[in-house]
Amino acid sequence: MAAVTGIKSLELAIVAANGAMPVAGWIKVDDLEMGSVNITVPPLEKVRIRVEDKSGIRWVLPGETDPASLAGNSLNLSVDKANLLFKGLVTTGATEFKAPTQDEIYYLAARLTSNAFEGKQMVWEAPSLAMSAGFANALTKDGFLAFSFSGEATTPVDASGEAVSPWGYKFIDVVLPEG
């Protein structure tokens, strides 16, 4: 059975050239708030065509649909994570965050790996998500402030300008440590 449960890791990276998934530069988004991460892939909308002289629906054509999306909350408020989520910048050891003066959509690649189930893990990938971020949760003594982030899959192009898949997934075998 190819079932999926839980999250082992969520990683983001700067978008690679030519619509491919990045090979390096992945940054783990950790301390994911329980139950906050969602992948949504809406079904294709249908345009139903009716005609005057026949009852019912004559044809069904493909319509517009919303893109696949990824959203979640991270309780790790490090400045490096803020620069990634709010500015799309990779930094190392930054000590102060300043919000951008101009709000923009930025693009990051995403890779989500599920927990193991029956010897398999799902790896969901999107080479280019239009991302935005904010803060979530109330500042209470029994909770934590979180970065909230969301991205919608865009369709990248390869070197010849041809569209490539905006998202996909695969199942990989879980390699258990010897011992």
PDB file of N, CA, C and O in Angstrom, residues 96-143:
ATOM      1  N   GLU A  96      19.752  39.943  13.027  1.00  0.00           N
ATOM      2  CA  GLU A  96      18.640  40.897  13.099  1.00  0.00           C
ATOM      3  C   GLU A  96      17.838  40.815  11.817  1.00  0.00           C
ATOM      4  O   GLU A  96      18.398  40.759  10.720  1.00  0.00           O
ATOM      5  N   PHE A  97      16.509  40.831  11.949  1.00  0.00           N
ATOM      6  CA  PHE A  97      15.632  40.798  10.782  1.00  0.00           C
ATOM      7  C   PHE A  97      14.966  42.145  10.607  1.00  0.00           C
ATOM      8  O   PHE A  97      14.446  42.732  11.552  1.00  0.00           O
ATOM      9  N   LYS A  98      14.983  42.638   9.402  1.00  0.00           N
ATOM     10  CA  LYS A  98      14.258  43.846   9.018  1.00  0.00           C
ATOM     11  C   LYS A  98      13.312  43.469   7.885  1.00  0.00           C
ATOM     12  O   LYS A  98      13.740  42.907   6.876  1.00  0.00           O
ATOM     13  N   ALA A  99      12.050  43.773   8.077  1.00  0.00           N
ATOM     14  CA  ALA A  99      11.056  43.452   7.054  1.00  0.00           C
ATOM     15  C   ALA A  99      11.390  44.179   5.755  1.00  0.00           C
ATOM     16  O   ALA A  99      11.937  45.281   5.777  1.00  0.00           O
ATOM     17  N   PRO A 100      11.076  43.566   4.625  1.00  0.00           N
ATOM     18  CA  PRO A 100      11.330  44.239   3.351  1.00  0.00           C
ATOM     19  C   PRO A 100      10.478  45.499   3.232  1.00  0.00           C
ATOM     20  O   PRO A 100       9.358  45.546   3.750  1.00  0.00           O
ATOM     21  N   THR A 101      10.997  46.502   2.567  1.00  0.00           N
ATOM     22  CA  THR A 101      10.252  47.750   2.386  1.00  0.00           C
ATOM     23  C   THR A 101       9.219  47.638   1.274  1.00  0.00           C
ATOM     24  O   THR A 101       8.277  48.409   1.224  1.00  0.00           O
ATOM     25  N   GLN A 102       9.376  46.666   0.418  1.00  0.00           N
ATOM     26  CA  GLN A 102       8.449  46.431  -0.690  1.00  0.00           C
ATOM     27  C   GLN A 102       7.961  44.988  -0.602  1.00  0.00           C
ATOM     28  O   GLN A 102       8.764  44.064  -0.655  1.00  0.00           O
ATOM     29  N   ASP A 103       6.658  44.798  -0.440  1.00  0.00           N
ATOM     30  CA  ASP A 103       6.112  43.443  -0.421  1.00  0.00           C
ATOM     31  C   ASP A 103       6.215  42.834  -1.814  1.00  0.00           C
ATOM     32  O   ASP A 103       5.872  43.487  -2.805  1.00  0.00           O
ATOM     33  N   GLU A 104       6.709  41.603  -1.866  1.00  0.00           N
ATOM     34  CA  GLU A 104       6.851  40.915  -3.139  1.00  0.00           C
ATOM     35  C   GLU A 104       6.511  39.447  -2.977  1.00  0.00           C
ATOM     36  O   GLU A 104       6.590  38.895  -1.885  1.00  0.00           O
ATOM     37  N   ILE A 105       6.155  38.838  -4.072  1.00  0.00           N
ATOM     38  CA  ILE A 105       6.051  37.384  -4.143  1.00  0.00           C
ATOM     39  C   ILE A 105       7.432  36.915  -4.569  1.00  0.00           C
ATOM     40  O   ILE A 105       8.039  37.483  -5.469  1.00  0.00           O
ATOM     41  N   TYR A 106       7.942  35.903  -3.914  1.00  0.00           N
ATOM     42  CA  TYR A 106       9.227  35.350  -4.314  1.00  0.00           C
ATOM     43  C   TYR A 106       9.037  33.864  -4.563  1.00  0.00           C
ATOM     44  O   TYR A 106       8.025  33.275  -4.190  1.00  0.00           O
ATOM     45  N   TYR A 107      10.005  33.261  -5.213  1.00  0.00           N
ATOM     46  CA  TYR A 107       9.853  31.891  -5.676  1.00  0.00           C
ATOM     47  C   TYR A 107      10.885  30.983  -5.023  1.00  0.00           C
ATOM     48  O   TYR A 107      12.078  31.289  -5.023  1.00  0.00           O
ATOM     49  N   LEU A 108      10.403  29.888  -4.447  1.00  0.00           N
ATOM     50  CA  LEU A 108      11.254  28.883  -3.829  1.00  0.00           C
ATOM     51  C   LEU A 108      10.817  27.497  -4.287  1.00  0.00           C
ATOM     52  O   LEU A 108       9.632  27.270  -4.539  1.00  0.00           O
ATOM     53  N   ALA A 109      11.772  26.604  -4.377  1.00  0.00           N
ATOM     54  CA  ALA A 109      11.471  25.198  -4.618  1.00  0.00           C
ATOM     55  C   ALA A 109      11.154  24.556  -3.272  1.00  0.00           C
ATOM     56  O   ALA A 109      11.665  25.001  -2.239  1.00  0.00           O
ATOM     57  N   ALA A 110      10.330  23.524  -3.282  1.00  0.00           N
ATOM     58  CA  ALA A 110       9.959  22.841  -2.037  1.00  0.00           C
ATOM     59  C   ALA A 110      10.076  21.334  -2.211  1.00  0.00           C
ATOM     60  O   ALA A 110       9.810  20.793  -3.293  1.00  0.00           O
ATOM     61  N   ARG A 111      10.470  20.695  -1.098  1.00  0.00           N
ATOM     62  CA  ARG A 111      10.543  19.227  -1.056  1.00  0.00           C
ATOM     63  C   ARG A 111      10.047  18.788   0.320  1.00  0.00           C
ATOM     64  O   ARG A 111      10.619  19.167   1.338  1.00  0.00           O
ATOM     65  N   LEU A 112       8.973  18.010   0.334  1.00  0.00           N
ATOM     66  CA  LEU A 112       8.410  17.497   1.577  1.00  0.00           C
ATOM     67  C   LEU A 112       8.557  15.975   1.563  1.00  0.00           C
ATOM     68  O   LEU A 112       8.146  15.323   0.608  1.00  0.00           O
ATOM     69  N   THR A 113       9.143  15.431   2.618  1.00  0.00           N
ATOM     70  CA  THR A 113       9.306  13.985   2.753  1.00  0.00           C
ATOM     71  C   THR A 113       8.443  13.513   3.916  1.00  0.00           C
ATOM     72  O   THR A 113       8.521  14.065   5.015  1.00  0.00           O
ATOM     73  N   SER A 114       7.613  12.508   3.660  1.00  0.00           N
ATOM     74  CA  SER A 114       6.714  12.000   4.697  1.00  0.00           C
ATOM     75  C   SER A 114       7.456  11.070   5.641  1.00  0.00           C
ATOM     76  O   SER A 114       8.563  10.610   5.368  1.00  0.00           O
ATOM     77  N   ASN A 115       6.810  10.765   6.745  1.00  0.00           N
ATOM     78  CA  ASN A 115       7.310   9.721   7.633  1.00  0.00           C
ATOM     79  C   ASN A 115       7.228   8.380   6.907  1.00  0.00           C
ATOM     80  O   ASN A 115       6.463   8.221   5.953  1.00  0.00           O
ATOM     81  N   ALA A 116       7.985   7.432   7.375  1.00  0.00           N
ATOM     82  CA  ALA A 116       7.962   6.097   6.785  1.00  0.00           C
ATOM     83  C   ALA A 116       6.665   5.383   7.157  1.00  0.00           C
ATOM     84  O   ALA A 116       6.175   5.506   8.275  1.00  0.00           O
ATOM     85  N   PHE A 117       6.128   4.635   6.204  1.00  0.00           N
ATOM     86  CA  PHE A 117       4.963   3.788   6.448  1.00  0.00           C
ATOM     87  C   PHE A 117       5.100   2.560   5.566  1.00  0.00           C
ATOM     88  O   PHE A 117       5.231   2.678   4.343  1.00  0.00           O
ATOM     89  N   GLU A 118       5.120   1.408   6.200  1.00  0.00           N
ATOM     90  CA  GLU A 118       5.268   0.137   5.513  1.00  0.00           C
ATOM     91  C   GLU A 118       6.468   0.140   4.556  1.00  0.00           C
ATOM     92  O   GLU A 118       6.393  -0.321   3.418  1.00  0.00           O
ATOM     93  N   GLY A 119       7.587   0.712   5.026  1.00  0.00           N
ATOM     94  CA  GLY A 119       8.829   0.680   4.276  1.00  0.00           C
ATOM     95  C   GLY A 119       8.962   1.696   3.158  1.00  0.00           C
ATOM     96  O   GLY A 119       9.910   1.652   2.384  1.00  0.00           O
ATOM     97  N   LYS A 120       8.029   2.644   3.062  1.00  0.00           N
ATOM     98  CA  LYS A 120       8.056   3.651   1.987  1.00  0.00           C
ATOM     99  C   LYS A 120       7.892   5.052   2.569  1.00  0.00           C
ATOM    100  O   LYS A 120       7.291   5.238   3.622  1.00  0.00           O
ATOM    101  N   GLN A 121       8.441   6.027   1.871  1.00  0.00           N
ATOM    102  CA  GLN A 121       8.221   7.438   2.168  1.00  0.00           C
ATOM    103  C   GLN A 121       7.828   8.127   0.864  1.00  0.00           C
ATOM    104  O   GLN A 121       8.354   7.807  -0.204  1.00  0.00           O
ATOM    105  N   MET A 122       6.908   9.084   0.952  1.00  0.00           N
ATOM    106  CA  MET A 122       6.563   9.896  -0.201  1.00  0.00           C
ATOM    107  C   MET A 122       7.436  11.145  -0.182  1.00  0.00           C
ATOM    108  O   MET A 122       7.638  11.750   0.871  1.00  0.00           O
ATOM    109  N   VAL A 123       7.920  11.527  -1.343  1.00  0.00           N
ATOM    110  CA  VAL A 123       8.651  12.784  -1.507  1.00  0.00           C
ATOM    111  C   VAL A 123       7.848  13.617  -2.501  1.00  0.00           C
ATOM    112  O   VAL A 123       7.709  13.251  -3.670  1.00  0.00           O
ATOM    113  N   TRP A 124       7.261  14.740  -2.009  1.00  0.00           N
ATOM    114  CA  TRP A 124       6.485  15.663  -2.842  1.00  0.00           C
ATOM    115  C   TRP A 124       7.398  16.823  -3.198  1.00  0.00           C
ATOM    116  O   TRP A 124       8.057  17.387  -2.309  1.00  0.00           O
ATOM    117  N   GLU A 125       7.470  17.180  -4.474  1.00  0.00           N
ATOM    118  CA  GLU A 125       8.371  18.249  -4.916  1.00  0.00           C
ATOM    119  C   GLU A 125       7.636  19.251  -5.795  1.00  0.00           C
ATOM    120  O   GLU A 125       6.759  18.885  -6.570  1.00  0.00           O
ATOM    121  N   ALA A 126       8.031  20.509  -5.648  1.00  0.00           N
ATOM    122  CA  ALA A 126       7.554  21.584  -6.516  1.00  0.00           C
ATOM    123  C   ALA A 126       8.753  22.471  -6.841  1.00  0.00           C
ATOM    124  O   ALA A 126       9.363  23.028  -5.929  1.00  0.00           O
ATOM    125  N   PRO A 127       9.127  22.600  -8.106  1.00  0.00           N
ATOM    126  CA  PRO A 127      10.320  23.363  -8.450  1.00  0.00           C
ATOM    127  C   PRO A 127      10.171  24.879  -8.313  1.00  0.00           C
ATOM    128  O   PRO A 127      11.166  25.584  -8.235  1.00  0.00           O
ATOM    129  N   SER A 128       8.927  25.389  -8.255  1.00  0.00           N
ATOM    130  CA  SER A 128       8.754  26.838  -8.168  1.00  0.00           C
ATOM    131  C   SER A 128       7.408  27.175  -7.519  1.00  0.00           C
ATOM    132  O   SER A 128       6.360  27.088  -8.157  1.00  0.00           O
ATOM    133  N   LEU A 129       7.476  27.555  -6.231  1.00  0.00           N
ATOM    134  CA  LEU A 129       6.277  27.998  -5.520  1.00  0.00           C
ATOM    135  C   LEU A 129       6.320  29.509  -5.360  1.00  0.00           C
ATOM    136  O   LEU A 129       7.346  30.059  -4.939  1.00  0.00           O
ATOM    137  N   ALA A 130       5.228  30.182  -5.677  1.00  0.00           N
ATOM    138  CA  ALA A 130       5.097  31.618  -5.415  1.00  0.00           C
ATOM    139  C   ALA A 130       4.776  31.749  -3.932  1.00  0.00           C
ATOM    140  O   ALA A 130       3.692  31.399  -3.494  1.00  0.00           O
ATOM    141  N   MET A 131       5.756  32.232  -3.147  1.00  0.00           N
ATOM    142  CA  MET A 131       5.684  32.179  -1.683  1.00  0.00           C
ATOM    143  C   MET A 131       5.343  33.522  -1.054  1.00  0.00           C
ATOM    144  O   MET A 131       5.705  34.578  -1.576  1.00  0.00           O
ATOM    145  N   SER A 132       4.710  33.419   0.099  1.00  0.00           N
ATOM    146  CA  SER A 132       4.534  34.577   0.980  1.00  0.00           C
ATOM    147  C   SER A 132       4.532  34.061   2.415  1.00  0.00           C
ATOM    148  O   SER A 132       4.326  32.874   2.660  1.00  0.00           O
ATOM    149  N   ALA A 133       4.804  34.968   3.348  1.00  0.00           N
ATOM    150  CA  ALA A 133       4.918  34.560   4.752  1.00  0.00           C
ATOM    151  C   ALA A 133       4.309  35.615   5.660  1.00  0.00           C
ATOM    152  O   ALA A 133       4.108  36.765   5.271  1.00  0.00           O
ATOM    153  N   GLY A 134       4.055  35.208   6.887  1.00  0.00           N
ATOM    154  CA  GLY A 134       3.534  36.108   7.908  1.00  0.00           C
ATOM    155  C   GLY A 134       3.753  35.485   9.271  1.00  0.00           C
ATOM    156  O   GLY A 134       4.548  34.561   9.425  1.00  0.00           O
ATOM    157  N   PHE A 135       3.051  36.000  10.276  1.00  0.00           N
ATOM    158  CA  PHE A 135       3.092  35.432  11.616  1.00  0.00           C
ATOM    159  C   PHE A 135       1.714  34.856  11.932  1.00  0.00           C
ATOM    160  O   PHE A 135       0.698  35.371  11.483  1.00  0.00           O
ATOM    161  N   ALA A 136       1.705  33.796  12.741  1.00  0.00           N
ATOM    162  CA  ALA A 136       0.452  33.168  13.161  1.00  0.00           C
ATOM    163  C   ALA A 136       0.528  32.901  14.655  1.00  0.00           C
ATOM    164  O   ALA A 136       1.611  32.866  15.231  1.00  0.00           O
ATOM    165  N   ASN A 137      -0.613  32.703  15.252  1.00  0.00           N
ATOM    166  CA  ASN A 137      -0.799  32.314  16.650  1.00  0.00           C
ATOM    167  C   ASN A 137      -0.787  33.528  17.585  1.00  0.00           C
ATOM    168  O   ASN A 137      -0.105  34.520  17.357  1.00  0.00           O
ATOM    169  N   ALA A 138      -1.547  33.385  18.642  1.00  0.00           N
ATOM    170  CA  ALA A 138      -1.618  34.418  19.675  1.00  0.00           C
ATOM    171  C   ALA A 138      -0.412  34.313  20.595  1.00  0.00           C
ATOM    172  O   ALA A 138       0.143  33.239  20.794  1.00  0.00           O
ATOM    173  N   LEU A 139       0.002  35.419  21.151  1.00  0.00           N
ATOM    174  CA  LEU A 139       1.106  35.438  22.119  1.00  0.00           C
ATOM    175  C   LEU A 139       0.528  35.158  23.502  1.00  0.00           C
ATOM    176  O   LEU A 139       0.146  36.059  24.229  1.00  0.00           O
ATOM    177  N   THR A 140       0.467  33.883  23.825  1.00  0.00           N
ATOM    178  CA  THR A 140      -0.069  33.469  25.123  1.00  0.00           C
ATOM    179  C   THR A 140       0.983  32.674  25.867  1.00  0.00           C
ATOM    180  O   THR A 140       1.977  32.237  25.293  1.00  0.00           O
ATOM    181  N   LYS A 141       0.762  32.460  27.154  1.00  0.00           N
ATOM    182  CA  LYS A 141       1.752  31.737  27.944  1.00  0.00           C
ATOM    183  C   LYS A 141       1.727  30.234  27.692  1.00  0.00           C
ATOM    184  O   LYS A 141       2.612  29.522  28.128  1.00  0.00           O
ATOM    185  N   ASP A 142       0.735  29.748  26.947  1.00  0.00           N
ATOM    186  CA  ASP A 142       0.709  28.323  26.650  1.00  0.00           C
ATOM    187  C   ASP A 142       0.810  28.034  25.151  1.00  0.00           C
ATOM    188  O   ASP A 142       0.358  27.005  24.668  1.00  0.00           O
ATOM    189  N   GLY A 143       1.404  28.951  24.396  1.00  0.00           N
ATOM    190  CA  GLY A 143       1.571  28.745  22.953  1.00  0.00           C
ATOM    191  C   GLY A 143       2.780  29.490  22.431  1.00  0.00           C
ATOM    192  O   GLY A 143       3.468  30.194  23.175  1.00  0.00           O
TER     193      GLY A 143
END
